[in-house]
Amino acid sequence: MKPARLAAETFRSLHGRAPQGVWSAPGRVNLIGEHTDYNDGYVLPFALPHRIAAAAAPRTDQLLTIATLGSDGRVQRAAPVEIAALRPGSPGGWAAYPSGVAWVLREEGIGGGGADLVLAGDVPTGAGLSSSAALECAVALALLGLAGHSDTTDDPPGGTSGDARRAEIARWAQRAENEFVGVPTGALDQAASMRCTAGHVLFLDVRSGATEQVPFDTARTGLWVLVIDTRAKHSHSESGYGDRRRGTERAAELLGVRALRDVAPPGLGAALDRLPGELRPLVRHVVSENARVVEVAEHLRAGRVAEIGPLLDASHTSLRDDYRVSAPELDLAVDLARTAGALGARMTGGGFGGSAIALVHEADRPAVEAAVIAGFERERLARPRLFTAVPSAGAGRDRW
Ligand code: GLA
């Protein structure tokens, strides 16, 4: 059943009435541009068909109630909280993500009324596919919708009036994660969830916020993006994400630039000479990765999809050897996919576990999938979850 319908039906059975509306937001795959977002650089994500839906109705008592339907069919309910009592860190746990969004909207002077929220979805969690951002964006749209701000939710991404608003909502959702949950992630995930459109990758210049919808019609080209969820759990709060981020910020400071985005590839060698040894590989990754995003976007604009393969490979090598955020399971998935005929493969998302992607010809897909599954079995690792990802729609209101 679709997440929107599931959320609506669960809402009805928990609350004995229909929700006022259902809003949902997608997870994402980042085609390329990893760890560039908090360096003011470029990213190139697309939205997954997998979504998280929030069924919602207002309450008159200023309380926020949140329930979530797990993939095992069980409902988990958070203790009701007063919107006025929300503060960073409280509540913690899974309820922090939706509560953080309610907190940001309260701080912004929008919404702030009580609400019943019921969440359901099929974005794999802990897989580096941005289930947290999907949840935050769905909740933001739901709370805004209840507060009568249906402008955004009814206006699709890519349109002129809605897009600035969508960018703003993405920033609010990111702020919920940074300040309320306390995870120092960049702008990529929420921007992807709010601003991607079906059949396109989103070229986003994180510094200016400017976007371009670049056509990426996988079915038409006969090439597929195969997602390999390695099931090696990834978590930003426990990973070296914050260390890497601080390293790049320190490097920018030492180089006297606002962000590493300002180091152009021709000046890379000279910049590296001015840095302590431990920061050099981080800078090399960010500067070269930004250049790769630009190159991939150029190929896609010209319809040369197969030619992005080597750039995906180079991105993985750089993330593995220079940025050091890969994991043995990710390296294995990438190697197996390439050996079995993928045109290119890389880890996607923050790393330290999670998912890899591989670009494969339709005809090679069964062989690549079989090779990956067999290879994981040989290493006695958990069976990876594989699916092809079609660039799908951004967040919005659902009819269910
Ligand atoms: C995670 C973060 C993003 C981004 C990526 C790495 O997904 O949430 O902001 O930094 O890692 O590209």
Short mmCIF file of C-alpha atoms and ligand atoms in Angstrom, two decimals:
data_model
loop_
_atom_site.label_atom_id
_atom_site.label_comp_id
_atom_site.label_asym_id
_atom_site.label_seq_id
_atom_site.Cartn_x
_atom_site.Cartn_y
_atom_site.Cartn_z
CA MET A 1 0.00 0.00 0.00
CA LYS A 2 1.21 3.53 -0.74
CA PRO A 3 2.67 5.40 2.28
CA ALA A 4 0.03 8.14 2.00
CA ARG A 5 -2.81 5.65 2.18
CA LEU A 6 -1.14 3.72 4.99
CA ALA A 7 -0.64 6.90 7.00
CA ALA A 8 -4.26 7.95 6.44
CA GLU A 9 -5.68 4.57 7.42
CA THR A 10 -3.46 4.30 10.48
CA PHE A 11 -4.54 7.81 11.45
CA ARG A 12 -8.19 6.82 11.19
CA SER A 13 -7.73 3.72 13.30
CA LEU A 14 -5.73 5.55 16.00
CA HIS A 15 -7.80 8.73 16.20
CA GLY A 16 -11.25 7.58 15.10
CA ARG A 17 -11.51 10.35 12.51
CA ALA A 18 -10.05 11.19 9.13
CA PRO A 19 -6.91 13.31 8.88
CA GLN A 20 -7.33 16.78 7.44
CA GLY A 21 -4.69 15.93 4.86
CA VAL A 22 -1.70 13.77 3.99
CA TRP A 23 1.64 15.15 2.80
CA SER A 24 4.65 13.12 1.76
CA ALA A 25 8.29 13.61 0.85
CA PRO A 26 10.84 11.37 -0.87
CA GLY A 27 14.21 9.94 0.08
CA ARG A 28 17.04 10.63 -2.34
CA VAL A 29 20.01 9.24 -4.12
CA ASN A 30 22.89 11.60 -4.71
CA LEU A 31 24.22 10.85 -8.18
CA ILE A 32 27.43 12.74 -7.38
CA GLY A 33 28.66 15.63 -5.21
CA GLU A 34 29.41 14.08 -1.82
CA HIS A 35 30.52 16.13 1.18
CA THR A 36 30.46 19.20 -1.01
CA ASP A 37 27.26 20.72 0.42
CA TYR A 38 28.74 22.06 3.67
CA ASN A 39 31.61 23.43 1.61
CA ASP A 40 29.20 25.65 -0.35
CA GLY A 41 29.64 23.49 -3.45
CA TYR A 42 27.55 21.54 -5.96
CA VAL A 43 25.36 18.47 -5.57
CA LEU A 44 23.35 16.40 -8.05
CA PRO A 45 20.66 14.35 -6.29
CA PHE A 46 17.41 12.86 -7.53
CA ALA A 47 14.32 11.86 -5.57
CA LEU A 48 13.50 8.20 -4.98
CA PRO A 49 10.02 6.78 -5.47
CA HIS A 50 10.21 5.82 -1.78
CA ARG A 51 8.45 8.33 0.47
CA ILE A 52 7.48 9.14 4.02
CA ALA A 53 3.93 10.35 4.49
CA ALA A 54 2.49 12.41 7.33
CA ALA A 55 -1.26 12.25 7.92
CA ALA A 56 -2.26 15.21 10.06
CA ALA A 57 -5.14 16.98 11.75
CA PRO A 58 -5.17 20.01 14.05
CA ARG A 59 -5.77 19.86 17.79
CA THR A 60 -7.14 22.66 19.90
CA ASP A 61 -5.04 21.98 23.01
CA GLN A 62 -1.56 22.95 21.68
CA LEU A 63 -0.31 19.39 22.07
CA LEU A 64 1.70 17.55 19.44
CA THR A 65 1.07 13.81 19.23
CA ILE A 66 3.19 11.65 16.96
CA ALA A 67 2.75 8.04 15.98
CA THR A 68 4.76 6.10 13.44
CA LEU A 69 3.96 2.90 11.65
CA GLY A 70 7.05 0.67 11.48
CA SER A 71 7.89 -1.62 8.59
CA ASP A 72 6.86 -4.52 10.86
CA GLY A 73 3.32 -3.09 10.98
CA ARG A 74 3.63 -2.00 14.60
CA VAL A 75 2.66 1.49 15.73
CA GLN A 76 4.98 3.41 18.02
CA ARG A 77 3.57 6.42 19.85
CA ALA A 78 5.67 9.20 21.33
CA ALA A 79 4.56 10.82 24.59
CA PRO A 80 2.42 13.91 23.71
CA VAL A 81 4.37 17.17 24.03
CA GLU A 82 3.28 20.75 24.39
CA ILE A 83 4.41 22.76 21.38
CA ALA A 84 5.39 25.61 23.72
CA ALA A 85 7.62 23.27 25.73
CA LEU A 86 9.68 22.01 22.78
CA ARG A 87 13.37 22.82 23.05
CA PRO A 88 16.45 21.40 21.32
CA GLY A 89 17.18 17.92 22.61
CA SER A 90 13.75 17.39 24.16
CA PRO A 91 12.14 15.13 23.15
CA GLY A 92 15.05 12.98 21.96
CA GLY A 93 15.05 9.67 20.05
CA TRP A 94 13.04 9.26 16.87
CA ALA A 95 10.44 11.83 17.97
CA ALA A 96 13.16 14.52 17.83
CA TYR A 97 12.91 14.71 14.03
CA PRO A 98 9.21 15.60 13.73
CA SER A 99 9.30 17.60 16.98
CA GLY A 100 12.27 19.60 15.71
CA VAL A 101 10.25 20.68 12.70
CA ALA A 102 7.37 21.83 14.92
CA TRP A 103 9.94 23.74 16.99
CA VAL A 104 11.42 25.53 13.96
CA LEU A 105 7.98 26.52 12.71
CA ARG A 106 7.11 27.83 16.17
CA GLU A 107 10.37 29.84 16.17
CA GLU A 108 9.52 31.21 12.75
CA GLY A 109 6.11 32.27 14.03
CA ILE A 110 4.29 29.98 11.60
CA GLY A 111 2.05 27.15 12.63
CA GLY A 112 2.54 26.53 16.30
CA GLY A 113 -0.92 25.00 16.79
CA GLY A 114 -1.39 21.53 18.20
CA ALA A 115 -1.52 18.60 15.82
CA ASP A 116 -1.94 14.86 15.59
CA LEU A 117 0.62 13.35 13.24
CA VAL A 118 0.77 9.80 11.97
CA LEU A 119 3.80 8.82 9.90
CA ALA A 120 4.27 5.90 7.53
CA GLY A 121 6.73 5.29 4.76
CA ASP A 122 8.95 3.01 2.75
CA VAL A 123 12.27 4.89 2.64
CA PRO A 124 14.81 2.38 4.02
CA THR A 125 16.19 3.71 7.30
CA GLY A 126 19.89 3.79 8.13
CA ALA A 127 20.62 3.18 4.44
CA GLY A 128 22.00 6.62 3.60
CA LEU A 129 18.93 7.34 1.47
CA SER A 130 17.77 10.28 3.50
CA SER A 131 14.83 8.91 5.43
CA SER A 132 15.32 11.61 8.10
CA ALA A 133 15.03 14.44 5.61
CA ALA A 134 11.98 12.82 4.01
CA LEU A 135 10.35 12.66 7.41
CA GLU A 136 11.24 16.26 8.26
CA CYS A 137 9.97 17.60 4.94
CA ALA A 138 6.71 15.63 5.11
CA VAL A 139 6.08 16.92 8.63
CA ALA A 140 6.96 20.49 7.64
CA LEU A 141 4.46 20.40 4.77
CA ALA A 142 1.81 18.81 6.99
CA LEU A 143 2.17 21.41 9.75
CA LEU A 144 2.25 24.24 7.21
CA GLY A 145 -0.79 22.76 5.49
CA LEU A 146 -2.72 22.64 8.78
CA ALA A 147 -1.75 26.26 9.41
CA GLY A 148 -3.31 27.23 6.08
CA HIS A 149 -0.11 27.61 4.04
CA SER A 150 -1.17 25.42 1.18
CA ASP A 151 0.65 27.63 -1.35
CA THR A 152 3.72 25.45 -1.42
CA THR A 153 2.11 22.11 -1.06
CA ASP A 154 -0.11 22.73 -4.06
CA ASP A 155 2.62 24.24 -6.24
CA PRO A 156 4.99 21.60 -7.65
CA PRO A 157 8.78 21.96 -7.43
CA GLY A 158 10.41 23.65 -10.38
CA GLY A 159 7.63 26.27 -10.64
CA THR A 160 8.73 29.85 -10.07
CA SER A 161 6.60 30.97 -7.12
CA GLY A 162 6.71 27.71 -5.22
CA ASP A 163 10.41 27.13 -5.57
CA ALA A 164 11.65 29.89 -3.29
CA ARG A 165 9.19 28.72 -0.66
CA ARG A 166 10.35 25.13 -1.11
CA ALA A 167 13.94 26.23 -0.63
CA GLU A 168 12.92 27.97 2.57
CA ILE A 169 11.11 24.89 3.89
CA ALA A 170 14.18 22.79 3.09
CA ARG A 171 16.28 25.17 5.19
CA TRP A 172 13.80 24.92 8.08
CA ALA A 173 13.93 21.13 7.92
CA GLN A 174 17.74 21.25 7.89
CA ARG A 175 17.67 23.58 10.88
CA ALA A 176 15.47 21.11 12.77
CA GLU A 177 18.09 18.44 12.18
CA ASN A 178 21.08 20.68 12.99
CA GLU A 179 19.75 22.55 15.99
CA PHE A 180 17.04 20.35 17.50
CA VAL A 181 18.34 16.85 16.77
CA GLY A 182 21.93 18.08 16.94
CA VAL A 183 23.38 16.49 13.79
CA PRO A 184 25.64 18.81 11.74
CA THR A 185 24.47 17.76 8.25
CA GLY A 186 24.48 20.02 5.19
CA ALA A 187 21.74 21.18 2.85
CA LEU A 188 21.71 18.29 0.38
CA ASP A 189 19.04 15.96 1.70
CA GLN A 190 16.25 18.37 2.53
CA ALA A 191 16.83 20.36 -0.67
CA ALA A 192 16.59 17.13 -2.68
CA SER A 193 13.38 16.08 -0.95
CA MET A 194 11.71 19.47 -1.45
CA ARG A 195 13.06 20.51 -4.84
CA CYS A 196 13.57 17.43 -7.04
CA THR A 197 11.20 16.68 -9.92
CA ALA A 198 10.36 13.42 -11.70
CA GLY A 199 12.64 12.52 -14.60
CA HIS A 200 15.41 14.92 -13.52
CA VAL A 201 18.45 15.26 -11.35
CA LEU A 202 18.66 18.48 -9.40
CA PHE A 203 21.82 20.49 -10.03
CA LEU A 204 22.07 22.62 -6.90
CA ASP A 205 24.61 25.31 -6.19
CA VAL A 206 24.45 25.19 -2.41
CA ARG A 207 26.00 28.64 -1.93
CA SER A 208 23.54 30.56 -4.07
CA GLY A 209 20.65 28.12 -3.75
CA ALA A 210 20.26 28.24 -7.55
CA THR A 211 18.96 25.05 -9.13
CA GLU A 212 18.64 23.52 -12.55
CA GLN A 213 16.47 20.52 -13.36
CA VAL A 214 18.68 18.38 -15.61
CA PRO A 215 16.79 15.68 -17.57
CA PHE A 216 17.73 12.18 -16.46
CA ASP A 217 15.30 9.80 -18.02
CA THR A 218 16.77 6.44 -17.13
CA ALA A 219 14.13 4.38 -18.95
CA ARG A 220 14.66 6.19 -22.25
CA THR A 221 18.43 5.73 -22.20
CA GLY A 222 18.28 2.02 -21.33
CA LEU A 223 20.57 2.72 -18.37
CA TRP A 224 19.57 2.22 -14.79
CA VAL A 225 20.81 3.46 -11.48
CA LEU A 226 20.97 0.38 -9.32
CA VAL A 227 20.87 1.10 -5.60
CA ILE A 228 22.72 -1.35 -3.39
CA ASP A 229 21.75 -0.94 0.24
CA THR A 230 24.58 -2.83 1.92
CA ARG A 231 22.67 -2.96 5.22
CA ALA A 232 25.82 -1.82 6.99
CA LYS A 233 24.07 0.73 9.20
CA HIS A 234 25.16 4.28 8.86
CA SER A 235 24.54 7.02 11.38
CA HIS A 236 25.78 10.60 11.22
CA SER A 237 25.64 11.16 14.94
CA GLU A 238 28.06 8.33 15.62
CA SER A 239 30.20 8.60 12.52
CA GLY A 240 33.17 10.77 11.62
CA TYR A 241 30.89 13.13 9.69
CA GLY A 242 31.42 15.99 12.14
CA ASP A 243 35.22 15.45 12.10
CA ARG A 244 35.36 15.65 8.32
CA ARG A 245 33.20 18.75 8.33
CA ARG A 246 35.38 20.49 10.90
CA GLY A 247 38.49 19.49 8.93
CA THR A 248 37.25 21.18 5.77
CA GLU A 249 36.15 24.28 7.67
CA ARG A 250 39.56 24.52 9.28
CA ALA A 251 41.22 24.16 5.86
CA ALA A 252 39.08 26.97 4.43
CA GLU A 253 40.05 29.16 7.36
CA LEU A 254 43.77 28.45 6.87
CA LEU A 255 43.46 29.21 3.17
CA GLY A 256 41.61 32.45 3.88
CA VAL A 257 38.54 31.54 1.82
CA ARG A 258 34.90 31.50 2.87
CA ALA A 259 34.53 27.83 1.95
CA LEU A 260 36.44 25.20 -0.03
CA ARG A 261 34.12 25.96 -2.92
CA ASP A 262 36.36 28.97 -3.49
CA VAL A 263 39.42 26.86 -4.28
CA ALA A 264 39.41 26.42 -8.06
CA PRO A 265 40.96 23.22 -9.49
CA PRO A 266 43.92 25.03 -11.13
CA GLY A 267 44.84 26.49 -7.73
CA LEU A 268 44.56 23.17 -5.90
CA GLY A 269 48.27 22.29 -5.91
CA ALA A 270 49.29 25.65 -4.44
CA ALA A 271 46.49 25.47 -1.86
CA LEU A 272 47.58 21.99 -0.72
CA ASP A 273 51.15 23.21 -0.21
CA ARG A 274 49.87 25.68 2.36
CA LEU A 275 48.05 23.10 4.47
CA PRO A 276 49.08 20.61 7.13
CA GLY A 277 49.33 17.04 5.80
CA GLU A 278 46.19 15.72 7.48
CA LEU A 279 43.94 18.32 5.82
CA ARG A 280 45.29 17.91 2.28
CA PRO A 281 43.31 14.80 1.24
CA LEU A 282 40.08 16.36 2.51
CA VAL A 283 40.61 19.45 0.38
CA ARG A 284 41.67 17.37 -2.62
CA HIS A 285 38.39 15.46 -2.38
CA VAL A 286 36.13 18.49 -2.08
CA VAL A 287 37.76 20.46 -4.90
CA SER A 288 37.90 17.51 -7.30
CA GLU A 289 34.36 16.39 -6.40
CA ASN A 290 32.91 19.81 -7.20
CA ALA A 291 34.59 19.66 -10.60
CA ARG A 292 33.15 16.17 -11.18
CA VAL A 293 29.61 17.37 -10.42
CA VAL A 294 29.96 20.09 -13.05
CA GLU A 295 31.28 17.58 -15.56
CA VAL A 296 28.54 15.04 -14.90
CA ALA A 297 25.88 17.74 -15.31
CA GLU A 298 27.44 18.71 -18.66
CA HIS A 299 27.32 15.12 -19.89
CA LEU A 300 23.70 14.73 -18.81
CA ARG A 301 22.63 17.99 -20.47
CA ALA A 302 24.14 16.66 -23.70
CA GLY A 303 22.48 13.26 -23.27
CA ARG A 304 25.82 11.45 -22.80
CA VAL A 305 24.67 9.40 -19.84
CA ALA A 306 27.06 6.46 -20.31
CA GLU A 307 30.01 8.85 -20.10
CA ILE A 308 29.40 9.67 -16.46
CA GLY A 309 30.56 6.18 -15.44
CA PRO A 310 34.28 7.00 -14.97
CA LEU A 311 33.35 10.11 -12.97
CA LEU A 312 31.26 8.00 -10.59
CA ASP A 313 34.25 5.67 -10.19
CA ALA A 314 36.60 8.58 -9.53
CA SER A 315 34.22 9.96 -6.93
CA HIS A 316 34.22 6.67 -5.07
CA THR A 317 38.01 6.41 -5.10
CA SER A 318 38.29 9.93 -3.77
CA LEU A 319 35.75 9.28 -0.99
CA ARG A 320 37.47 6.03 -0.07
CA ASP A 321 41.11 7.10 -0.17
CA ASP A 322 41.09 10.86 0.43
CA TYR A 323 37.94 11.59 2.42
CA ARG A 324 37.97 8.18 4.10
CA VAL A 325 34.21 7.85 4.58
CA SER A 326 33.64 4.57 2.77
CA ALA A 327 33.18 1.19 4.46
CA PRO A 328 34.33 -2.32 3.47
CA GLU A 329 30.76 -3.23 2.47
CA LEU A 330 30.53 -0.17 0.20
CA ASP A 331 33.90 -0.89 -1.43
CA LEU A 332 32.85 -4.48 -1.98
CA ALA A 333 29.51 -3.49 -3.56
CA VAL A 334 31.26 -1.03 -5.87
CA ASP A 335 33.97 -3.52 -6.91
CA LEU A 336 31.49 -6.35 -7.53
CA ALA A 337 29.18 -4.13 -9.59
CA ARG A 338 32.03 -2.80 -11.74
CA THR A 339 33.53 -6.22 -12.34
CA ALA A 340 30.13 -7.53 -13.43
CA GLY A 341 29.75 -4.80 -16.04
CA ALA A 342 28.51 -1.59 -14.37
CA LEU A 343 29.64 1.54 -16.24
CA GLY A 344 30.50 3.19 -12.94
CA ALA A 345 29.73 2.83 -9.25
CA ARG A 346 30.15 4.77 -6.04
CA MET A 347 28.96 5.09 -2.48
CA THR A 348 26.14 7.61 -2.12
CA GLY A 349 25.28 9.84 0.84
CA GLY A 350 27.38 10.45 3.92
CA GLY A 351 29.09 7.03 3.96
CA PHE A 352 30.39 4.90 6.86
CA GLY A 353 27.85 2.30 5.69
CA GLY A 354 24.58 2.76 3.84
CA SER A 355 24.18 2.46 0.09
CA ALA A 356 26.15 2.41 -3.13
CA ILE A 357 24.85 3.12 -6.62
CA ALA A 358 25.87 1.57 -9.92
CA LEU A 359 25.09 2.73 -13.44
CA VAL A 360 24.15 -0.32 -15.48
CA HIS A 361 22.87 -1.14 -18.95
CA GLU A 362 19.47 -2.75 -18.77
CA ALA A 363 20.86 -5.94 -20.31
CA ASP A 364 23.60 -6.19 -17.67
CA ARG A 365 21.36 -5.58 -14.69
CA PRO A 366 20.59 -9.24 -13.82
CA ALA A 367 24.30 -10.16 -13.98
CA VAL A 368 25.32 -7.21 -11.81
CA GLU A 369 22.64 -7.95 -9.25
CA ALA A 370 23.56 -11.63 -9.11
CA ALA A 371 27.28 -10.83 -8.76
CA VAL A 372 26.64 -8.43 -5.88
CA ILE A 373 24.41 -10.87 -4.02
CA ALA A 374 26.84 -13.77 -4.54
CA GLY A 375 29.81 -11.67 -3.47
CA PHE A 376 28.14 -10.63 -0.22
CA GLU A 377 27.18 -14.22 0.45
CA ARG A 378 30.80 -15.32 -0.09
CA GLU A 379 31.92 -12.79 2.51
CA ARG A 380 29.16 -13.97 4.87
CA LEU A 381 27.62 -10.52 4.93
CA ALA A 382 23.93 -9.72 5.24
CA ARG A 383 22.11 -9.95 1.91
CA PRO A 384 22.06 -6.46 0.38
CA ARG A 385 18.78 -4.91 -0.75
CA LEU A 386 18.85 -4.00 -4.45
CA PHE A 387 16.48 -1.85 -6.44
CA THR A 388 16.58 0.40 -9.49
CA ALA A 389 15.91 4.04 -8.74
CA VAL A 390 13.80 6.08 -11.12
CA PRO A 391 14.05 9.87 -10.62
CA SER A 392 10.75 10.71 -8.94
CA ALA A 393 8.68 13.63 -7.68
CA GLY A 394 9.58 15.94 -4.81
CA ALA A 395 7.52 16.54 -1.67
CA GLY A 396 3.85 17.48 -1.89
CA ARG A 397 0.29 16.92 -0.82
CA ASP A 398 -1.21 13.51 -1.47
CA ARG A 399 -4.58 12.30 -2.53
CA TRP A 400 -5.05 8.86 -1.13
C1 GLA B 1 24.64 13.28 4.41
C2 GLA B 1 24.29 14.69 4.85
C3 GLA B 1 24.35 15.64 3.66
C4 GLA B 1 25.65 15.51 2.90
C5 GLA B 1 25.97 14.04 2.63
C6 GLA B 1 27.33 13.86 2.02
O1 GLA B 1 23.67 12.77 3.57
O2 GLA B 1 23.01 14.72 5.41
O3 GLA B 1 24.14 16.96 4.09
O4 GLA B 1 26.69 16.15 3.57
O5 GLA B 1 25.90 13.26 3.80
O6 GLA B 1 27.36 14.37 0.75
#
